[in-house]
Short mmCIF file of N, CA and C in Angstrom, two decimals:
data_model
loop_
_atom_site.label_atom_id
_atom_site.label_comp_id
_atom_site.label_asym_id
_atom_site.label_seq_id
_atom_site.Cartn_x
_atom_site.Cartn_y
_atom_site.Cartn_z
N SER A 1 0.65 61.12 228.72
CA SER A 1 0.12 62.16 227.87
C SER A 1 0.98 62.27 226.62
N LEU A 2 0.40 62.90 225.63
CA LEU A 2 1.12 63.05 224.36
C LEU A 2 1.87 64.37 224.32
N LYS A 3 3.07 64.28 223.88
CA LYS A 3 3.83 65.52 223.67
C LYS A 3 3.96 65.71 222.17
N GLN A 4 3.13 66.58 221.66
CA GLN A 4 3.16 66.82 220.22
C GLN A 4 3.69 68.22 219.95
N THR A 5 4.48 68.29 218.92
CA THR A 5 4.98 69.61 218.49
C THR A 5 4.78 69.73 217.00
N MET A 6 4.54 70.92 216.57
CA MET A 6 4.41 71.17 215.13
C MET A 6 5.71 71.75 214.62
N SER A 7 6.17 71.17 213.53
CA SER A 7 7.35 71.76 212.91
C SER A 7 7.11 71.83 211.41
N ILE A 8 7.50 72.93 210.82
CA ILE A 8 7.34 73.14 209.37
C ILE A 8 8.72 73.33 208.79
N THR A 9 9.06 72.48 207.86
CA THR A 9 10.38 72.60 207.21
C THR A 9 10.29 73.65 206.11
N PRO A 10 11.42 74.21 205.68
CA PRO A 10 11.39 75.23 204.62
C PRO A 10 10.75 74.69 203.35
N PHE A 11 10.99 73.42 203.02
CA PHE A 11 10.39 72.83 201.82
C PHE A 11 8.88 72.78 201.95
N GLN A 12 8.40 72.55 203.16
CA GLN A 12 6.98 72.40 203.40
C GLN A 12 6.29 73.73 203.68
N ALA A 13 7.03 74.81 203.77
CA ALA A 13 6.45 76.10 204.10
C ALA A 13 5.45 76.54 203.05
N SER A 14 5.63 76.13 201.81
CA SER A 14 4.70 76.52 200.78
C SER A 14 3.50 75.59 200.71
N SER A 15 3.58 74.42 201.33
CA SER A 15 2.43 73.51 201.33
C SER A 15 1.43 73.95 202.39
N THR A 16 0.24 73.39 202.33
CA THR A 16 -0.82 73.86 203.21
C THR A 16 -0.94 73.10 204.51
N LEU A 17 -0.40 71.88 204.60
CA LEU A 17 -0.58 71.09 205.82
C LEU A 17 0.72 71.00 206.59
N PRO A 18 0.68 71.21 207.93
CA PRO A 18 1.91 71.08 208.73
C PRO A 18 2.23 69.61 209.00
N VAL A 19 3.50 69.35 209.28
CA VAL A 19 3.94 68.00 209.65
C VAL A 19 3.86 67.89 211.16
N ILE A 20 3.27 66.82 211.66
CA ILE A 20 3.13 66.63 213.11
C ILE A 20 4.08 65.53 213.51
N GLU A 21 4.90 65.85 214.47
CA GLU A 21 5.83 64.85 214.99
C GLU A 21 5.33 64.43 216.36
N ASP A 22 5.14 63.15 216.56
CA ASP A 22 4.70 62.63 217.86
C ASP A 22 5.88 61.89 218.47
N LYS A 23 6.56 62.53 219.38
CA LYS A 23 7.80 61.98 219.93
C LYS A 23 7.53 60.71 220.76
N GLN A 24 6.40 60.64 221.46
CA GLN A 24 6.12 59.49 222.31
C GLN A 24 5.72 58.28 221.47
N MET A 25 5.00 58.51 220.37
CA MET A 25 4.58 57.40 219.52
C MET A 25 5.79 56.74 218.88
N ALA A 26 6.81 57.48 218.60
CA ALA A 26 7.98 56.91 217.97
C ALA A 26 8.78 56.05 218.94
N THR A 27 8.71 56.32 220.23
CA THR A 27 9.53 55.61 221.21
C THR A 27 8.78 54.55 221.98
N SER A 28 7.50 54.74 222.22
CA SER A 28 6.74 53.77 223.02
C SER A 28 5.31 53.67 222.55
N THR A 29 4.54 52.86 223.15
CA THR A 29 3.14 52.69 222.81
C THR A 29 2.35 53.79 223.48
N PRO A 30 1.45 54.43 222.75
CA PRO A 30 0.70 55.54 223.34
C PRO A 30 -0.29 55.06 224.38
N SER A 31 -0.52 55.85 225.40
CA SER A 31 -1.49 55.50 226.44
C SER A 31 -2.88 55.93 226.03
N ALA A 32 -2.98 56.95 225.14
CA ALA A 32 -4.28 57.40 224.66
C ALA A 32 -4.27 57.31 223.14
N PRO A 33 -5.41 57.09 222.53
CA PRO A 33 -5.44 56.99 221.07
C PRO A 33 -5.15 58.35 220.43
N TYR A 34 -4.57 58.33 219.22
CA TYR A 34 -4.26 59.56 218.46
C TYR A 34 -5.53 60.14 217.88
N ARG A 35 -5.71 61.45 218.10
CA ARG A 35 -6.89 62.10 217.56
C ARG A 35 -6.49 63.08 216.45
N PRO A 36 -7.11 63.00 215.30
CA PRO A 36 -6.81 63.97 214.24
C PRO A 36 -7.37 65.34 214.57
N LYS A 37 -6.86 66.34 213.91
CA LYS A 37 -7.32 67.71 214.14
C LYS A 37 -8.75 67.89 213.66
N SER A 38 -9.42 68.88 214.22
CA SER A 38 -10.82 69.13 213.90
C SER A 38 -10.95 69.79 212.52
N PRO A 39 -12.11 69.72 211.87
CA PRO A 39 -12.31 70.36 210.57
C PRO A 39 -12.14 71.88 210.65
N GLU A 40 -12.47 72.49 211.80
CA GLU A 40 -12.28 73.94 211.94
C GLU A 40 -10.80 74.32 211.83
N HIS A 41 -9.98 73.39 212.38
CA HIS A 41 -8.53 73.63 212.29
C HIS A 41 -8.09 73.67 210.82
N PHE A 42 -8.56 72.74 210.03
CA PHE A 42 -8.20 72.69 208.62
C PHE A 42 -8.81 73.85 207.85
N LYS A 43 -10.01 74.31 208.26
CA LYS A 43 -10.63 75.48 207.63
C LYS A 43 -9.77 76.72 207.86
N SER A 44 -9.29 76.86 209.11
CA SER A 44 -8.46 78.04 209.40
C SER A 44 -7.14 77.96 208.64
N LEU A 45 -6.59 76.72 208.52
CA LEU A 45 -5.37 76.56 207.72
C LEU A 45 -5.64 76.92 206.27
N SER A 46 -6.77 76.47 205.76
CA SER A 46 -7.13 76.76 204.38
C SER A 46 -7.33 78.26 204.19
N THR A 47 -7.97 78.91 205.13
CA THR A 47 -8.20 80.36 205.07
C THR A 47 -6.86 81.10 205.10
N ARG A 48 -5.97 80.67 205.99
CA ARG A 48 -4.65 81.30 206.07
C ARG A 48 -3.88 81.14 204.76
N CYS A 49 -3.97 79.94 204.18
CA CYS A 49 -3.26 79.70 202.92
C CYS A 49 -3.84 80.57 201.82
N ARG A 50 -5.16 80.71 201.79
CA ARG A 50 -5.80 81.58 200.80
C ARG A 50 -5.36 83.02 201.01
N GLU A 51 -5.30 83.46 202.25
CA GLU A 51 -4.86 84.82 202.56
C GLU A 51 -3.41 85.03 202.12
N LYS A 52 -2.56 84.01 202.36
CA LYS A 52 -1.16 84.11 201.91
C LYS A 52 -1.10 84.25 200.40
N GLU A 53 -1.89 83.46 199.69
CA GLU A 53 -1.92 83.51 198.23
C GLU A 53 -2.40 84.87 197.75
N GLU A 54 -3.46 85.37 198.42
CA GLU A 54 -3.97 86.69 198.07
C GLU A 54 -2.90 87.77 198.31
N LEU A 55 -2.19 87.67 199.43
CA LEU A 55 -1.10 88.62 199.71
C LEU A 55 0.00 88.51 198.67
N ARG A 56 0.35 87.28 198.27
CA ARG A 56 1.35 87.08 197.23
C ARG A 56 0.90 87.76 195.93
N ASP A 57 -0.36 87.54 195.57
CA ASP A 57 -0.91 88.17 194.35
C ASP A 57 -0.89 89.69 194.47
N LEU A 58 -1.29 90.20 195.62
CA LEU A 58 -1.28 91.65 195.82
C LEU A 58 0.14 92.20 195.75
N ASN A 59 1.09 91.48 196.34
CA ASN A 59 2.49 91.92 196.27
C ASN A 59 2.98 91.95 194.83
N GLU A 60 2.62 90.94 194.04
CA GLU A 60 3.02 90.93 192.63
C GLU A 60 2.38 92.09 191.88
N ARG A 61 1.10 92.34 192.14
CA ARG A 61 0.43 93.47 191.50
C ARG A 61 1.07 94.79 191.91
N LEU A 62 1.42 94.91 193.19
CA LEU A 62 2.09 96.13 193.67
C LEU A 62 3.44 96.30 192.98
N LEU A 63 4.19 95.22 192.85
CA LEU A 63 5.48 95.28 192.18
C LEU A 63 5.33 95.72 190.73
N VAL A 64 4.33 95.18 190.04
CA VAL A 64 4.06 95.59 188.66
C VAL A 64 3.71 97.08 188.62
N TYR A 65 2.87 97.52 189.55
CA TYR A 65 2.47 98.93 189.61
C TYR A 65 3.68 99.83 189.87
N VAL A 66 4.51 99.45 190.84
CA VAL A 66 5.70 100.25 191.18
C VAL A 66 6.64 100.33 189.97
N ASN A 67 6.86 99.19 189.31
CA ASN A 67 7.73 99.20 188.12
C ASN A 67 7.14 100.06 187.02
N HIS A 68 5.82 99.99 186.86
CA HIS A 68 5.17 100.82 185.85
C HIS A 68 5.33 102.31 186.18
N MET A 69 5.16 102.66 187.44
CA MET A 69 5.33 104.06 187.87
C MET A 69 6.76 104.53 187.65
N ARG A 70 7.73 103.67 187.95
CA ARG A 70 9.14 104.02 187.72
C ARG A 70 9.39 104.28 186.23
N THR A 71 8.82 103.41 185.40
CA THR A 71 8.98 103.58 183.95
C THR A 71 8.36 104.89 183.50
N LEU A 72 7.15 105.18 183.99
CA LEU A 72 6.50 106.45 183.64
C LEU A 72 7.32 107.65 184.10
N LYS A 73 7.89 107.55 185.29
CA LYS A 73 8.71 108.65 185.81
C LYS A 73 9.95 108.85 184.95
N GLU A 74 10.58 107.74 184.54
CA GLU A 74 11.76 107.84 183.67
C GLU A 74 11.39 108.47 182.33
N ILE A 75 10.23 108.07 181.78
CA ILE A 75 9.77 108.64 180.52
C ILE A 75 9.51 110.13 180.69
N GLU A 76 8.86 110.50 181.79
CA GLU A 76 8.57 111.91 182.06
C GLU A 76 9.86 112.71 182.20
N GLU A 77 10.83 112.14 182.94
CA GLU A 77 12.11 112.83 183.11
C GLU A 77 12.82 112.98 181.76
N THR A 78 12.74 111.95 180.93
CA THR A 78 13.36 112.02 179.60
C THR A 78 12.68 113.09 178.76
N GLU A 79 11.33 113.11 178.79
CA GLU A 79 10.59 114.12 178.04
C GLU A 79 10.88 115.52 178.57
N THR A 80 10.92 115.66 179.88
CA THR A 80 11.23 116.96 180.49
C THR A 80 12.63 117.40 180.09
N PHE A 81 13.58 116.46 180.12
CA PHE A 81 14.95 116.77 179.71
C PHE A 81 14.97 117.19 178.24
N SER A 82 14.24 116.46 177.41
CA SER A 82 14.18 116.76 175.98
C SER A 82 13.56 118.13 175.75
N GLN A 83 12.48 118.45 176.47
CA GLN A 83 11.84 119.75 176.34
C GLN A 83 12.78 120.85 176.81
N THR A 84 13.47 120.62 177.92
CA THR A 84 14.42 121.61 178.43
C THR A 84 15.56 121.81 177.44
N GLU A 85 16.04 120.71 176.88
CA GLU A 85 17.13 120.80 175.90
C GLU A 85 16.67 121.56 174.66
N THR A 86 15.44 121.30 174.21
CA THR A 86 14.89 122.01 173.06
C THR A 86 14.76 123.49 173.37
N GLU A 87 14.26 123.81 174.54
CA GLU A 87 14.11 125.22 174.95
C GLU A 87 15.47 125.91 175.03
N LEU A 88 16.45 125.22 175.61
CA LEU A 88 17.80 125.79 175.70
C LEU A 88 18.40 126.01 174.32
N THR A 89 18.17 125.08 173.40
CA THR A 89 18.66 125.22 172.04
C THR A 89 18.00 126.42 171.37
N ARG A 90 16.70 126.58 171.57
CA ARG A 90 15.98 127.73 171.00
C ARG A 90 16.53 129.04 171.56
N ILE A 91 16.73 129.08 172.87
CA ILE A 91 17.29 130.29 173.50
C ILE A 91 18.69 130.55 172.98
N GLN A 92 19.49 129.51 172.87
CA GLN A 92 20.86 129.64 172.37
C GLN A 92 20.86 130.18 170.94
N ASP A 93 19.96 129.66 170.12
CA ASP A 93 19.88 130.13 168.73
C ASP A 93 19.46 131.59 168.67
N SER A 94 18.48 131.99 169.50
CA SER A 94 18.04 133.38 169.50
C SER A 94 19.16 134.31 170.01
N LEU A 95 19.92 133.84 171.01
CA LEU A 95 21.05 134.65 171.50
C LEU A 95 22.13 134.78 170.42
N LYS A 96 22.40 133.68 169.70
CA LYS A 96 23.37 133.74 168.60
C LYS A 96 22.93 134.75 167.56
N GLU A 97 21.64 134.71 167.21
CA GLU A 97 21.12 135.64 166.22
C GLU A 97 21.25 137.08 166.72
N LEU A 98 20.92 137.30 167.99
CA LEU A 98 21.04 138.64 168.57
C LEU A 98 22.50 139.11 168.55
N ILE A 99 23.41 138.21 168.90
CA ILE A 99 24.84 138.56 168.88
C ILE A 99 25.29 138.90 167.47
N HIS A 100 24.83 138.11 166.48
CA HIS A 100 25.21 138.40 165.09
C HIS A 100 24.68 139.76 164.64
N VAL A 101 23.45 140.07 165.04
CA VAL A 101 22.88 141.38 164.69
C VAL A 101 23.70 142.49 165.34
N GLU A 102 24.03 142.31 166.62
CA GLU A 102 24.84 143.32 167.32
C GLU A 102 26.23 143.46 166.69
N LEU A 103 26.84 142.31 166.34
CA LEU A 103 28.15 142.36 165.70
C LEU A 103 28.09 143.06 164.35
N ASP A 104 27.07 142.77 163.56
CA ASP A 104 26.92 143.43 162.26
C ASP A 104 26.75 144.94 162.45
N GLU A 105 25.97 145.33 163.44
CA GLU A 105 25.78 146.77 163.73
C GLU A 105 27.10 147.41 164.17
N ALA A 106 27.84 146.70 165.04
CA ALA A 106 29.13 147.23 165.49
C ALA A 106 30.11 147.34 164.32
N ARG A 107 30.12 146.34 163.44
CA ARG A 107 31.01 146.41 162.25
C ARG A 107 30.62 147.57 161.36
N ARG A 108 29.31 147.76 161.16
CA ARG A 108 28.84 148.88 160.34
C ARG A 108 29.27 150.21 160.94
N LEU A 109 29.08 150.35 162.27
CA LEU A 109 29.50 151.59 162.94
C LEU A 109 31.01 151.79 162.86
N LEU A 110 31.75 150.68 163.00
CA LEU A 110 33.21 150.76 162.91
C LEU A 110 33.64 151.20 161.51
N ASP A 111 33.02 150.64 160.48
CA ASP A 111 33.34 151.04 159.10
C ASP A 111 32.98 152.51 158.87
N GLU A 112 31.81 152.90 159.37
CA GLU A 112 31.37 154.29 159.22
C GLU A 112 32.34 155.23 159.92
N THR A 113 32.74 154.87 161.13
CA THR A 113 33.68 155.69 161.89
C THR A 113 35.05 155.75 161.18
N ALA A 114 35.49 154.61 160.64
CA ALA A 114 36.77 154.58 159.92
C ALA A 114 36.69 155.48 158.68
N ASN A 115 35.55 155.44 157.98
CA ASN A 115 35.39 156.32 156.80
C ASN A 115 35.38 157.79 157.21
N GLN A 116 34.68 158.10 158.31
CA GLN A 116 34.67 159.49 158.80
C GLN A 116 36.07 159.93 159.20
N LYS A 117 36.80 159.04 159.86
CA LYS A 117 38.17 159.37 160.29
C LYS A 117 39.04 159.64 159.07
N ALA A 118 38.93 158.79 158.06
CA ALA A 118 39.73 158.97 156.84
C ALA A 118 39.38 160.30 156.17
N ALA A 119 38.08 160.63 156.12
CA ALA A 119 37.65 161.90 155.52
C ALA A 119 38.20 163.08 156.33
N LEU A 120 38.13 162.97 157.66
CA LEU A 120 38.64 164.06 158.51
C LEU A 120 40.16 164.19 158.39
N GLU A 121 40.86 163.05 158.26
CA GLU A 121 42.32 163.11 158.09
C GLU A 121 42.68 163.77 156.75
N LEU A 122 41.89 163.47 155.70
CA LEU A 122 42.12 164.14 154.41
C LEU A 122 41.88 165.64 154.54
N GLU A 123 40.78 165.97 155.20
CA GLU A 123 40.47 167.40 155.40
C GLU A 123 41.56 168.07 156.23
N ASN A 124 42.03 167.38 157.26
CA ASN A 124 43.10 167.90 158.11
C ASN A 124 44.38 168.13 157.27
N GLY A 125 44.68 167.15 156.42
CA GLY A 125 45.86 167.30 155.54
C GLY A 125 45.71 168.50 154.62
N ARG A 126 44.50 168.69 154.05
CA ARG A 126 44.25 169.86 153.18
C ARG A 126 44.41 171.16 153.97
N CYS A 127 43.88 171.13 155.21
CA CYS A 127 43.99 172.34 156.04
C CYS A 127 45.45 172.65 156.34
N HIS A 128 46.23 171.62 156.67
CA HIS A 128 47.67 171.85 156.93
C HIS A 128 48.37 172.38 155.68
N ASP A 129 48.00 171.83 154.53
CA ASP A 129 48.58 172.33 153.27
C ASP A 129 48.20 173.79 153.05
N SER A 130 46.91 174.10 153.32
CA SER A 130 46.46 175.49 153.17
C SER A 130 47.22 176.40 154.12
N ILE A 131 47.38 175.93 155.37
CA ILE A 131 48.11 176.74 156.36
C ILE A 131 49.54 176.96 155.89
N ASP A 132 50.19 175.90 155.45
CA ASP A 132 51.56 176.06 154.96
C ASP A 132 51.61 177.03 153.78
N GLN A 133 50.65 176.92 152.87
CA GLN A 133 50.60 177.82 151.72
C GLN A 133 50.36 179.25 152.17
N LEU A 134 49.43 179.43 153.12
CA LEU A 134 49.13 180.77 153.62
C LEU A 134 50.32 181.36 154.38
N LYS A 135 51.04 180.48 155.11
CA LYS A 135 52.25 180.97 155.81
C LYS A 135 53.28 181.43 154.79
N ALA A 136 53.43 180.67 153.74
CA ALA A 136 54.39 181.07 152.69
C ALA A 136 53.96 182.38 152.05
N GLU A 137 52.67 182.51 151.77
CA GLU A 137 52.17 183.77 151.19
C GLU A 137 52.37 184.92 152.17
N LEU A 138 52.11 184.65 153.46
CA LEU A 138 52.29 185.68 154.49
C LEU A 138 53.75 186.11 154.57
N ALA A 139 54.64 185.12 154.53
CA ALA A 139 56.06 185.44 154.57
C ALA A 139 56.44 186.29 153.35
N ALA A 140 55.89 185.93 152.20
CA ALA A 140 56.17 186.70 150.98
C ALA A 140 55.63 188.12 151.11
N LYS A 141 54.42 188.25 151.66
CA LYS A 141 53.80 189.56 151.85
C LYS A 141 54.60 190.38 152.86
N ASP A 142 55.07 189.69 153.94
CA ASP A 142 55.89 190.39 154.93
C ASP A 142 57.16 190.94 154.30
N LYS A 143 57.78 190.14 153.43
CA LYS A 143 58.99 190.59 152.74
C LYS A 143 58.66 191.78 151.84
N GLU A 144 57.52 191.66 151.18
CA GLU A 144 57.12 192.76 150.29
C GLU A 144 56.85 194.02 151.10
N ILE A 145 56.18 193.84 152.25
CA ILE A 145 55.91 194.99 153.13
C ILE A 145 57.22 195.60 153.61
N ALA A 146 58.15 194.74 153.99
CA ALA A 146 59.45 195.24 154.46
C ALA A 146 60.15 196.01 153.35
N LYS A 147 60.08 195.55 152.12
CA LYS A 147 60.70 196.24 150.98
C LYS A 147 60.02 197.58 150.75
N LEU A 148 58.69 197.52 150.85
CA LEU A 148 57.95 198.75 150.62
C LEU A 148 58.25 199.78 151.72
N LYS A 149 58.39 199.30 152.97
CA LYS A 149 58.73 200.22 154.06
C LYS A 149 60.10 200.84 153.80
N LYS A 150 61.04 200.05 153.34
CA LYS A 150 62.38 200.57 153.03
C LYS A 150 62.30 201.59 151.92
N LEU A 151 61.49 201.24 150.95
CA LEU A 151 61.32 202.14 149.82
C LEU A 151 60.70 203.45 150.28
N ILE A 152 59.71 203.37 151.16
CA ILE A 152 59.07 204.57 151.69
C ILE A 152 60.09 205.37 152.47
N GLU A 153 60.89 204.76 153.28
CA GLU A 153 61.89 205.46 154.07
C GLU A 153 62.90 206.11 153.15
N GLU A 154 63.28 205.47 152.13
CA GLU A 154 64.26 206.03 151.19
C GLU A 154 63.65 207.24 150.45
N LEU A 155 62.39 207.09 150.11
CA LEU A 155 61.72 208.17 149.42
C LEU A 155 61.51 209.36 150.36
N GLU A 156 61.22 209.08 151.58
CA GLU A 156 61.04 210.17 152.55
C GLU A 156 62.38 210.87 152.79
N LYS A 157 63.47 210.15 152.75
CA LYS A 157 64.78 210.76 152.92
C LYS A 157 65.13 211.64 151.74
N LYS A 158 64.71 211.24 150.59
CA LYS A 158 64.98 212.02 149.40
C LYS A 158 64.13 213.28 149.41
N LEU A 159 63.10 213.29 149.95
CA LEU A 159 62.25 214.45 149.99
C LEU A 159 62.70 215.34 151.08
#
């Protein structure tokens, strides 16, 4: 009997026909004639090869699709980042403007308060001057009253 085995080398893996090794034919004379494979066998090989090619094509198309989707995702992320950055810049600018408005208002209030304080300190100084002047006048009046009382006492003694 024939002992046949099929072996496919890596180089031949991409080809469509397998290599058949007949170990008995190489060593001795065969007892039965060699029969080639049936046409159905070659049809199934051809169908398998076509299916492999179709799978290869589908895999390439899938790879192109996946790469395209990755590119779209990167573009979307870049656009989202750009939009977020623009929004943050807008918010930052509006906050800066708000802070400047608040600072200007605080400076205005500070200047107004400083002016009021200066006016009140001037008024306070005038009041202290008035008080000192009135105290001096009071002291003078007290001296005059004391003199007049002495004079009255002296006049009453004379009477």
